[in-house]
Short mmCIF file of C-alpha atoms and ligand atoms in Angstrom, two decimals:
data_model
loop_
_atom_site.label_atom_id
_atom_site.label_comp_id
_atom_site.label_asym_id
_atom_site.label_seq_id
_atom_site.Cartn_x
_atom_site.Cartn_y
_atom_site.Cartn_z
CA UNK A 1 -34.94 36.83 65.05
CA UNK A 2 -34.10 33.10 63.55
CA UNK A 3 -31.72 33.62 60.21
CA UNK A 4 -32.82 30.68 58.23
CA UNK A 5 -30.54 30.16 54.85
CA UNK A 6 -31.69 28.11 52.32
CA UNK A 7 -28.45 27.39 49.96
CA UNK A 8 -30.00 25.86 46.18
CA UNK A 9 -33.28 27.12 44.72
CA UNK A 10 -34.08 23.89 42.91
CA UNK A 11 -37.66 21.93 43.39
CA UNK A 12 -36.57 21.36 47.01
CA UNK A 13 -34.94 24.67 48.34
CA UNK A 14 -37.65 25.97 46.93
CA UNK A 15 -40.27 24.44 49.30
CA UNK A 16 -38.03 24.06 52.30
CA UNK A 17 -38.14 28.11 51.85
CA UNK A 18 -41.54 29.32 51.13
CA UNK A 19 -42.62 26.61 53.55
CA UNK A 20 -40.05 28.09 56.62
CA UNK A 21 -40.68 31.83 55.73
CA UNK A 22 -44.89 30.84 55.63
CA UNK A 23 -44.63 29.02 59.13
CA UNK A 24 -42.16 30.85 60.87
CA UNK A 25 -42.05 34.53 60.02
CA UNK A 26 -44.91 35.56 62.94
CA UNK A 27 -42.43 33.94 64.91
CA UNK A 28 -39.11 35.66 63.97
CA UNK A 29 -37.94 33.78 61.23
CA UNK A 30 -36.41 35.30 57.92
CA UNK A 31 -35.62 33.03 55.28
CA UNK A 32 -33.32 33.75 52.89
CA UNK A 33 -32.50 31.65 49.48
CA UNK A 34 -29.30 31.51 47.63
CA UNK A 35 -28.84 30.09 44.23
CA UNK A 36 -26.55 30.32 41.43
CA UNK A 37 -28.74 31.58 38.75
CA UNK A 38 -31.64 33.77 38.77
CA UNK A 39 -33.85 31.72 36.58
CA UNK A 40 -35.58 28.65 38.28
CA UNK A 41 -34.63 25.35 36.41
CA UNK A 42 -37.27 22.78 35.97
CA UNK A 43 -34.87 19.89 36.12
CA UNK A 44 -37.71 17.33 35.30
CA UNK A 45 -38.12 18.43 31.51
CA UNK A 46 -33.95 19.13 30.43
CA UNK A 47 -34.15 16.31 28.79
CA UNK A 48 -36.71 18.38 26.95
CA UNK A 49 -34.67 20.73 26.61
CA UNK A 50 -31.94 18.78 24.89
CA UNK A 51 -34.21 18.00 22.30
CA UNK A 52 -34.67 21.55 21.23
CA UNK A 53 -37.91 22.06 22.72
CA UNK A 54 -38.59 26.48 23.92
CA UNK A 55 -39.81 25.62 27.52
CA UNK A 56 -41.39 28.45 29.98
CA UNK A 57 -38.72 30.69 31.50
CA UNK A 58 -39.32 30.96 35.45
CA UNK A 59 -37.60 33.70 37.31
CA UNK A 60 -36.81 32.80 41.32
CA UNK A 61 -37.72 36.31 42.07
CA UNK A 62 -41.50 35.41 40.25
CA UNK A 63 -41.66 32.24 42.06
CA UNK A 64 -41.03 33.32 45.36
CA UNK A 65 -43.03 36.78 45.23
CA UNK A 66 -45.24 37.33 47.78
CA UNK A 67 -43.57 34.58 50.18
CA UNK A 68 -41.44 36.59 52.65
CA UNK A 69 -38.24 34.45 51.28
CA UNK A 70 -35.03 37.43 50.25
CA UNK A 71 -33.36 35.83 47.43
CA UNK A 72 -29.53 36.45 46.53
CA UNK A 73 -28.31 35.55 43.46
CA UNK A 74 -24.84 34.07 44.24
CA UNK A 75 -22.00 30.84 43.93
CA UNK A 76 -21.95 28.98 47.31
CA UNK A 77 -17.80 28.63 47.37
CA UNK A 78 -17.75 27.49 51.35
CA UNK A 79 -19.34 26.79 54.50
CA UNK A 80 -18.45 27.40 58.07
CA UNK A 81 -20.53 25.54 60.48
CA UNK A 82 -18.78 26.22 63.17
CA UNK A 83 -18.34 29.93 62.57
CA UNK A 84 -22.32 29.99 60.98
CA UNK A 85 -21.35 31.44 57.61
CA UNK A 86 -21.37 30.73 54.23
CA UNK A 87 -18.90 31.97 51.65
CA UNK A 88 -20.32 32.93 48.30
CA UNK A 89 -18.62 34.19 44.90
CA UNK A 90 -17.27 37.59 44.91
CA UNK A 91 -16.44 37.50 48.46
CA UNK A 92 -19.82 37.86 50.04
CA UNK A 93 -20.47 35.98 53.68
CA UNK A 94 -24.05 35.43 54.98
CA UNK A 95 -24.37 34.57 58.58
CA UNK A 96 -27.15 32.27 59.79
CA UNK A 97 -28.58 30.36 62.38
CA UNK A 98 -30.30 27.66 60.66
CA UNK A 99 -29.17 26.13 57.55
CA UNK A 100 -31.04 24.27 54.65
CA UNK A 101 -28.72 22.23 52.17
CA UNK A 102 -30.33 21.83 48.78
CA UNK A 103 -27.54 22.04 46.34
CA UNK A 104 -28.65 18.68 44.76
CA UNK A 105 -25.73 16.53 42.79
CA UNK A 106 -23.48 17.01 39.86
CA UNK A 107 -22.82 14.15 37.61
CA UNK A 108 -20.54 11.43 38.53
CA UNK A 109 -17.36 12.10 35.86
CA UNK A 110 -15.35 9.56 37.09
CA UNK A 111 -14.88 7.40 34.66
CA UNK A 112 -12.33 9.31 32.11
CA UNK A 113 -13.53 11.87 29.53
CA UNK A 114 -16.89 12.62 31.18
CA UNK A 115 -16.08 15.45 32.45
CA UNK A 116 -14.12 16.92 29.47
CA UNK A 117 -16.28 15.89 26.55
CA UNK A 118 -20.16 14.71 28.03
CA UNK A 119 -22.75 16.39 27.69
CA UNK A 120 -24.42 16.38 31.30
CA UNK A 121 -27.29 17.72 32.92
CA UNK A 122 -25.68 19.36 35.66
CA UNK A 123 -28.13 22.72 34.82
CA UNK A 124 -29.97 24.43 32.01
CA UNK A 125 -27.02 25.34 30.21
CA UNK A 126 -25.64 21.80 29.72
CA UNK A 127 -28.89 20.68 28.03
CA UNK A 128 -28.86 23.62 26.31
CA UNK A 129 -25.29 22.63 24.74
CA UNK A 130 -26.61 19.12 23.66
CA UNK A 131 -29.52 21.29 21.97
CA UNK A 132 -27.20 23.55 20.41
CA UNK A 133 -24.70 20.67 19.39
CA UNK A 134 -27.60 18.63 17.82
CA UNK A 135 -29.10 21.35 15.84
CA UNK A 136 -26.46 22.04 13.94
CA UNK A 137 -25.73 18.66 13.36
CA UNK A 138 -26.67 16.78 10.01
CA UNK A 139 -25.77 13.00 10.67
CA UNK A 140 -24.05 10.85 12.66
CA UNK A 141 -24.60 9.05 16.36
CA UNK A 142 -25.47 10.26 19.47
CA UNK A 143 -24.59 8.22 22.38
CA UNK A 144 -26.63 8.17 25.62
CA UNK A 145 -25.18 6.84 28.45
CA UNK A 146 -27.11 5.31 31.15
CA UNK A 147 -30.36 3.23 31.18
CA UNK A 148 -32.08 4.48 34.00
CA UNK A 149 -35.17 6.18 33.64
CA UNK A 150 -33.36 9.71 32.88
CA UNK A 151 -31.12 7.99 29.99
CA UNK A 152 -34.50 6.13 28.70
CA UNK A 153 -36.68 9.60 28.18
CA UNK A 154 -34.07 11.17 26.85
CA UNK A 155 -32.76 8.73 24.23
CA UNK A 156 -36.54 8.53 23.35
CA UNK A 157 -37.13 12.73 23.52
CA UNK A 158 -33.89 12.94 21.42
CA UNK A 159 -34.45 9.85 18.69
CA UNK A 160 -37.92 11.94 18.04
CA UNK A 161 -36.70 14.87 17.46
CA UNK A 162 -33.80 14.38 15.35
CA UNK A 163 -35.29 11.26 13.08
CA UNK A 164 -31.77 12.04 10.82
CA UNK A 165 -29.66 11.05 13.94
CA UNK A 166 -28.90 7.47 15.46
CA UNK A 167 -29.25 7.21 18.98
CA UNK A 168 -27.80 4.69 20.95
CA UNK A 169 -28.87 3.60 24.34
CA UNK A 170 -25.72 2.33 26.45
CA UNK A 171 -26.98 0.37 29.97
CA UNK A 172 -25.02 -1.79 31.87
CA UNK A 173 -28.28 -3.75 32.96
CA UNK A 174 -31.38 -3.68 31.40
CA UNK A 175 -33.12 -0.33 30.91
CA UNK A 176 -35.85 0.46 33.00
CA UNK A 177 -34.79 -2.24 35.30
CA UNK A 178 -36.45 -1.16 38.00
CA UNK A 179 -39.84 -0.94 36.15
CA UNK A 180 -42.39 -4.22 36.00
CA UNK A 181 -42.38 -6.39 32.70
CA UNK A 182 -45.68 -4.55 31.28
CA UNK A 183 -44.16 -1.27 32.04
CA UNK A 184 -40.74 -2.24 30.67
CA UNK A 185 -41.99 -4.23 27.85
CA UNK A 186 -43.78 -0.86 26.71
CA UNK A 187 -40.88 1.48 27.29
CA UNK A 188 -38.77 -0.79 24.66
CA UNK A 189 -41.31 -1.00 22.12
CA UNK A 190 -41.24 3.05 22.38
CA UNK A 191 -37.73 2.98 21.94
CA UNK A 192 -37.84 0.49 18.96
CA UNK A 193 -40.55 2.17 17.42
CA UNK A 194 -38.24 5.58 17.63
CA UNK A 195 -35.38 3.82 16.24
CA UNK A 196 -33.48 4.13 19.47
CA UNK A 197 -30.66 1.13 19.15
CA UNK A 198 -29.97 -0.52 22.76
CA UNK A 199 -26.72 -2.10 23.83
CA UNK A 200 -27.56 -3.62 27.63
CA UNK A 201 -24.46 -5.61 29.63
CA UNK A 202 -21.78 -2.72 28.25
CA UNK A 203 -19.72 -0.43 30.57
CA UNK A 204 -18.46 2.58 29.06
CA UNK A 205 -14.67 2.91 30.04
CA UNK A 206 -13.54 6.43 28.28
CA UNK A 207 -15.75 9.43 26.23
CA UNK A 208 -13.47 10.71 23.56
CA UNK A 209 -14.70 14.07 22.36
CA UNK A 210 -15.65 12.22 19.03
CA UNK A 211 -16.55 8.52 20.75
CA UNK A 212 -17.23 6.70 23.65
CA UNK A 213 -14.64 3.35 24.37
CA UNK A 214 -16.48 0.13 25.63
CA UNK A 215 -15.18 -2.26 28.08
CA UNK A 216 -13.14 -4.83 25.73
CA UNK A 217 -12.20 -2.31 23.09
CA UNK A 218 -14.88 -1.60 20.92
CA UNK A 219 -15.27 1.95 19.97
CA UNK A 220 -18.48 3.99 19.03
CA UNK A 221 -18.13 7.26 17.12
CA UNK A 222 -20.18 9.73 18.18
CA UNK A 223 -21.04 13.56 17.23
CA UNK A 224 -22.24 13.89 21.40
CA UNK A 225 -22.42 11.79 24.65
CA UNK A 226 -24.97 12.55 26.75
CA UNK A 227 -24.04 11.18 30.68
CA UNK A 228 -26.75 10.38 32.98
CA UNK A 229 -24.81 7.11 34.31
CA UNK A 230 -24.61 8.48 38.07
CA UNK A 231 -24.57 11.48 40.03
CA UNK A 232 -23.07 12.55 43.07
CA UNK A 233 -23.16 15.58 45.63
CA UNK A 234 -20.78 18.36 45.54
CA UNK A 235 -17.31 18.33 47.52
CA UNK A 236 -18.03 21.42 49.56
CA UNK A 237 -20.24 19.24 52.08
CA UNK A 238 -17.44 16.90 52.83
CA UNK A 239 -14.67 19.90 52.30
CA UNK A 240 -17.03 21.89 55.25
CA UNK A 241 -16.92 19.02 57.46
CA UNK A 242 -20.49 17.43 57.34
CA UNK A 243 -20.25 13.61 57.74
CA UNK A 244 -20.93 12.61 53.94
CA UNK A 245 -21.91 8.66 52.52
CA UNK A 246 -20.14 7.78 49.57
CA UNK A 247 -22.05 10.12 47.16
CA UNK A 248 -21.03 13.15 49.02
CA UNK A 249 -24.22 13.49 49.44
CA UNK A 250 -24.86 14.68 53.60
CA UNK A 251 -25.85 12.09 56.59
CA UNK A 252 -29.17 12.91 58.21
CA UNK A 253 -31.06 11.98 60.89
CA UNK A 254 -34.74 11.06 61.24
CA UNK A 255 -35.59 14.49 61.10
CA UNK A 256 -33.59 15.52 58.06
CA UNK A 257 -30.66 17.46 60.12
CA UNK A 258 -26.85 16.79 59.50
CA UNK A 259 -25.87 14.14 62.10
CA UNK A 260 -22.70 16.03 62.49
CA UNK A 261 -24.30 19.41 62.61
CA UNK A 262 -27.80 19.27 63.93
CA UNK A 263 -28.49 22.96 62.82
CA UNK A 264 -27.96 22.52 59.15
CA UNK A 265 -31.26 20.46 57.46
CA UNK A 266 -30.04 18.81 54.31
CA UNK A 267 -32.89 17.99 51.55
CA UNK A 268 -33.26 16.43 47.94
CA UNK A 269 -30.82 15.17 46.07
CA UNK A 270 -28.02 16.07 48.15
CA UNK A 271 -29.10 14.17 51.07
CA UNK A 272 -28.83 10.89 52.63
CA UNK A 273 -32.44 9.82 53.74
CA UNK A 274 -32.66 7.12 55.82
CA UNK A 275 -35.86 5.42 55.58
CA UNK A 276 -37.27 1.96 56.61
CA UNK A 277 -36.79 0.72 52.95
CA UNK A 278 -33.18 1.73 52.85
CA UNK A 279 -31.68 4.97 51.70
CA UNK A 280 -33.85 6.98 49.36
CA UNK A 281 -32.64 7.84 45.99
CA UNK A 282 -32.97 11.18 43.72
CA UNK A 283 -36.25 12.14 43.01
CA UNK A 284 -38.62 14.58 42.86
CA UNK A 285 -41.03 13.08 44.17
CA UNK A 286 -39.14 12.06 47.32
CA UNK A 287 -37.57 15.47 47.20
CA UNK A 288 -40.10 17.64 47.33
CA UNK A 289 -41.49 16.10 50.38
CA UNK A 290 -38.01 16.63 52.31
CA UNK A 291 -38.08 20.20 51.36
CA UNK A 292 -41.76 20.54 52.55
CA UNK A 293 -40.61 18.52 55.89
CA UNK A 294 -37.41 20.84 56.60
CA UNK A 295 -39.82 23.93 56.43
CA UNK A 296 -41.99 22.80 58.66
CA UNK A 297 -39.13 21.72 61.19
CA UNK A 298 -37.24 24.79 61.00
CA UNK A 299 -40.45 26.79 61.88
CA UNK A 300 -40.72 24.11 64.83
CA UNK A 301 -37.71 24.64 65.80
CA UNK A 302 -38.16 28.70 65.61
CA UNK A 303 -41.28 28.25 68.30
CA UNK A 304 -38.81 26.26 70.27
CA UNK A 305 -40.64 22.79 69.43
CA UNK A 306 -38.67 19.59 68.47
CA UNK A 307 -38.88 18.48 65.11
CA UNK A 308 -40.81 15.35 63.99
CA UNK A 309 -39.14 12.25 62.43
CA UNK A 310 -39.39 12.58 58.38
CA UNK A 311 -41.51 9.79 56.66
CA UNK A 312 -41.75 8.71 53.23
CA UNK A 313 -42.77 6.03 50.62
CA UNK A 314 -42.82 6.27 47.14
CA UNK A 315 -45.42 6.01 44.60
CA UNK A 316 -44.95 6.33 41.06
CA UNK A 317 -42.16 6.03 38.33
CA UNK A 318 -43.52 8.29 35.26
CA UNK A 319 -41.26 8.12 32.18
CA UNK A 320 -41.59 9.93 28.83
CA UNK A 321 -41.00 8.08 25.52
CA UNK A 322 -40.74 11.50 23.42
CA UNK A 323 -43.79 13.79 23.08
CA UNK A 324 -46.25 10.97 22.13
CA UNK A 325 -45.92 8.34 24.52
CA UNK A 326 -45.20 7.78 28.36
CA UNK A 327 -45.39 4.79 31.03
CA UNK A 328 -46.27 5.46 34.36
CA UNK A 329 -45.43 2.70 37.33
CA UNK A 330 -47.12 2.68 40.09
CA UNK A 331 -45.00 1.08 42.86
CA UNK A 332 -45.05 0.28 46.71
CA UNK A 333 -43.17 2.36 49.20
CA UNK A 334 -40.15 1.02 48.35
CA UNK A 335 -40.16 1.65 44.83
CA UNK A 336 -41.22 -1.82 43.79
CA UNK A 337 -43.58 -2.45 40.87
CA UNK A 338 -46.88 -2.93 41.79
CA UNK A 339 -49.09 -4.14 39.14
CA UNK A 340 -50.85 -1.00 38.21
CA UNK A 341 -49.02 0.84 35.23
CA UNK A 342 -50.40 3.20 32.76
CA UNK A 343 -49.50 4.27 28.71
CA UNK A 344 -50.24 6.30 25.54
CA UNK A 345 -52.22 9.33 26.03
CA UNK A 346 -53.21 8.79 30.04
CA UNK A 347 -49.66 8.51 30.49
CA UNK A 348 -48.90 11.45 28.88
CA UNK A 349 -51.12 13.70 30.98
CA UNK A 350 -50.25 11.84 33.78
CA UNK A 351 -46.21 12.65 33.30
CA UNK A 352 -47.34 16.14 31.68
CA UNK A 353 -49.20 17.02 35.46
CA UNK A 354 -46.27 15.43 37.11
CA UNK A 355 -43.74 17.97 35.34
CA UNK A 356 -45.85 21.09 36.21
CA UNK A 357 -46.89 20.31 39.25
CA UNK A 358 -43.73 21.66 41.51
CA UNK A 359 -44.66 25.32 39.53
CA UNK A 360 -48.69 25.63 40.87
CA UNK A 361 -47.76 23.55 44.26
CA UNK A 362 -45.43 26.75 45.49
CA UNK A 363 -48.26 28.84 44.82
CA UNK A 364 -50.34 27.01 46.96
CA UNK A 365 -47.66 26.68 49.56
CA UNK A 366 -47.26 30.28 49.08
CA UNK A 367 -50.88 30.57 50.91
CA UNK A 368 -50.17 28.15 52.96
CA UNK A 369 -52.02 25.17 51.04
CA UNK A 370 -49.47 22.04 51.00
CA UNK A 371 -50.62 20.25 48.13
CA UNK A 372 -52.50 16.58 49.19
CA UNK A 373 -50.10 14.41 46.70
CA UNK A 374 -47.12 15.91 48.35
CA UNK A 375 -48.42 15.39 52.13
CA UNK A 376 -49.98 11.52 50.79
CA UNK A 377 -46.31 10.88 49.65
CA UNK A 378 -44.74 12.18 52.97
CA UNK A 379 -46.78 10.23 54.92
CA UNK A 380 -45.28 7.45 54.22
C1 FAD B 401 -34.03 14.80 32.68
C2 FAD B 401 -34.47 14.50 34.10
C3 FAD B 401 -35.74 14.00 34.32
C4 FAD B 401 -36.16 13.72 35.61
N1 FAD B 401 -37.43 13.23 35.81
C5 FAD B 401 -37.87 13.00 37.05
C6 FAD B 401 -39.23 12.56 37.28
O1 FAD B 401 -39.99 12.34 36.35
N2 FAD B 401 -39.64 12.41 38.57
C7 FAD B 401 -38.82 12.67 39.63
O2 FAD B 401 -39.26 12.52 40.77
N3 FAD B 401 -37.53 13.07 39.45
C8 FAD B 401 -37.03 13.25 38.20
N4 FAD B 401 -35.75 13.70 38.01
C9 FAD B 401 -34.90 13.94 39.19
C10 FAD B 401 -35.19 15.32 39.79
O3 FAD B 401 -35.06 16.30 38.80
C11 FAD B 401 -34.22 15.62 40.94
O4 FAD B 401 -34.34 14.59 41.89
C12 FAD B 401 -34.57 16.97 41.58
O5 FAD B 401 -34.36 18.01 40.65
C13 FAD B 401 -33.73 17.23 42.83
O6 FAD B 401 -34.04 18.51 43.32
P1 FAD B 401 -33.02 19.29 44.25
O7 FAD B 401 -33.70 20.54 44.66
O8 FAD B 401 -32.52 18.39 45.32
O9 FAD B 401 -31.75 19.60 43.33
P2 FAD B 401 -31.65 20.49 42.01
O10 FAD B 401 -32.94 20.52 41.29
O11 FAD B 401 -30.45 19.97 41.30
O12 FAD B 401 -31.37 21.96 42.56
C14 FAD B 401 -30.10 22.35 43.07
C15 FAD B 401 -30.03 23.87 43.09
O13 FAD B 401 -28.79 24.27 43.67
C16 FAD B 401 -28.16 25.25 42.84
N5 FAD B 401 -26.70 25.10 43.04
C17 FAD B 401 -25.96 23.99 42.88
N6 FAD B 401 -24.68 24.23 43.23
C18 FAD B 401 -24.63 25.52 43.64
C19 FAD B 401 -23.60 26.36 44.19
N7 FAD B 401 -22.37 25.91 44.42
N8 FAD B 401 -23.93 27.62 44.51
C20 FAD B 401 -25.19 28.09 44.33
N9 FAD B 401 -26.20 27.35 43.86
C21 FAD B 401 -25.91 26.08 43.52
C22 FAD B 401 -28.62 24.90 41.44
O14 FAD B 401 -28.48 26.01 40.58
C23 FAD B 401 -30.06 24.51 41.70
O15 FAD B 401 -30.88 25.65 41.78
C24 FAD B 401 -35.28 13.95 36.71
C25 FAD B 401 -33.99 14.46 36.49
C26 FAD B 401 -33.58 14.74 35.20
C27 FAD B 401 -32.18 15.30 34.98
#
């Protein structure tokens, strides 16, 4: 028997697991998945959330019914590698052999105040607290921090549904940088249209639980700062001993395993994937993919076969501008603009498909079916 333990039950634990526990279990693997809440969080729509919007509630144990994977409901505090263990809440230790690490990141609260007075959208409940905060409030400003595609659709998602706010956009480049000038040009007419005020070229240098402090001076009042200005892995990688990059996030090699601990796989967010391109970023869509990849090298490994190399270019950058509008760019493997780009109501079935989609692709993983966009995107 192979222990496999999958630590983080987001998008990409999730498919590293069902994926392992569907390809290996014939051959003596059991896959189990830890997380730190019972619910599954669909990280792609808290900026929904924020805005007061009732989503569908997703239990792990639903999700991963019928898949072979145990779950355990528990806080990873610690890992091991050398003794094979991993050190939850409460004083529980889980042994394993194999070990996926999807804990994703935590926002980035270096810069003073973040951490005591942000709002951030480190899990359900922090988007839930910018709902909660907003609903109750009457006037005033609400600062968003960050113009990267997170800080756009939310500054859009929130200026439409609270009209009697003012929502600021703070970016230290241009919003939507990264997007083509058709794509970008439409994204800030959404945001003008929604009243959404942008101030590009400004570095935020202290939150203040009633303002946020600009480099220079200048103070904005605000009744909530919402963070999305960075993110970053947690400490316990580095604190376990895994070689890290800056981001804490862990070093792998081509096939997605720790390069200081070749039996620990390390997916999503929290990773450091090396591709031809450079390193890839957090995504989804590049996530997902990992996941998919670390299930299928674990069960690999479990028939004693070596692992192939991990291959990936992206494909898309789909963006919500509030309920009623979305952008899509399409982009090379790299993540630069091609020319295609999409808006208005294709858009917004396009984005709409691209938010459910991680939900009905573990069903079909659960029967073994890996969806084609996920494969097309690992494929390189
Ligand atoms: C508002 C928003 C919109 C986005 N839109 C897009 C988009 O359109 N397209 C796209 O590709 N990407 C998008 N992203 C990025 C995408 O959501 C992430 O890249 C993706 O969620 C990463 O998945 P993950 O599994 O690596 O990490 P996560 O989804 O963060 O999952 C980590 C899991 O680990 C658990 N965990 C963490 N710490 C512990 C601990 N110590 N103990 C136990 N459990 C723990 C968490 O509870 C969670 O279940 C968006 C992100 C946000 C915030």
């Amino acid at each position: 028997m192979t222990r496999i333990v999958v630590l983080g039950a987001g998008y990409t634990g999730m498919a590293a697991a069902i994926r392992a526990a569907r390809k290996s279990r014939r051959h003596g693997g059991r896959v189990t998945l830890v997380s730190a809440s019972p619910r599954f969080t669909e990280r792609l729509r808290l900026h929904q959330t924020a805005a007061g919007q009732r989503l569908a509630d997703h239990s792990i144990e639903d999700v991963l019914a019928g898949s072979g994977v145990a779950f355990v409901q528990g806080w990873v505090e610690g890992i091991d590698p050398q003794a094979h263990e991993v050190r939850l809440g409460g004083g529980r230790v889980l042994a394993y052999d194999k070990l996926v690490y999807a804990l994703g990141t935590v926002t980035d609260v270096s810069v003073p105040g973040v951490g005591e007075h942000a709002f951030r959208y480190d899990d359900h409940a922090g988007a839930v607290a910018l709902a909660e905060r907003l609903r109750s409030t009457r006037q005033g400003t609400v600062v968003v921090a960050g113009g990267g595609l997170t800080g756009v659709e939310s500054a859009t998602e929130l200026a439409e549904a609270y009209p009697r706010l003012r929502v600021v956009l703070l970016s230290r480049g241009r919003p939507c940088s990264m997007m083509g000038p058709r794509a970008r040009a439409h994204a800030e007419r959404a945001m003008r249209r929604l009243g959404v005020e942008v101030r590009q070229d400004t570095q935020v240098v202290k939150v203040l639980p009633d303002a946020v402090e600009l480099e220079g001076g200048e103070r904005i009042d605000s009744v909530a700062t919402l963070w999305t200005a960075g993110t970053r892995g947690l400490a316990l990688a580095r604190e376990a001993g895994f070689t890290v990059d800056a981001r804490d996030r862990i070093v792998v090699d081509a096939a997605l395993r720790s390069v200081s601990h070749p039996d620990v796989y390390s997916v999503g967010d929290a990773a450091a994937v090396s591709q031809p391109f450079g390193v890839m970023h957090g995504t989804c869509q590049g996530g997902i993919p990992t996941g998919l990849h670390a299930g299928g090298a674990l069960a690999d490994e479990v028939r004693g076969r070596t692992p192939k190399p991990f291959r990936f270019g992206y494909f898309h950058q789909p963006v919500s501008l509030g309920r009623k509008d979305a952008v899509i760019q399409f982009v090379r493997a790299d993540d630069t603009p091609r020319k295609g780009w999409l808006r208005g109501r294709w858009a917004i079935m396009y984005k709409e498909m691209v938010s459910g989609s991680p939900i009905h692709s573990f069903k079909l993983l659960k029967r073994g079916l890996i969806p084609a966009a996920a494969l097309k995107l690992s494929s390189g």
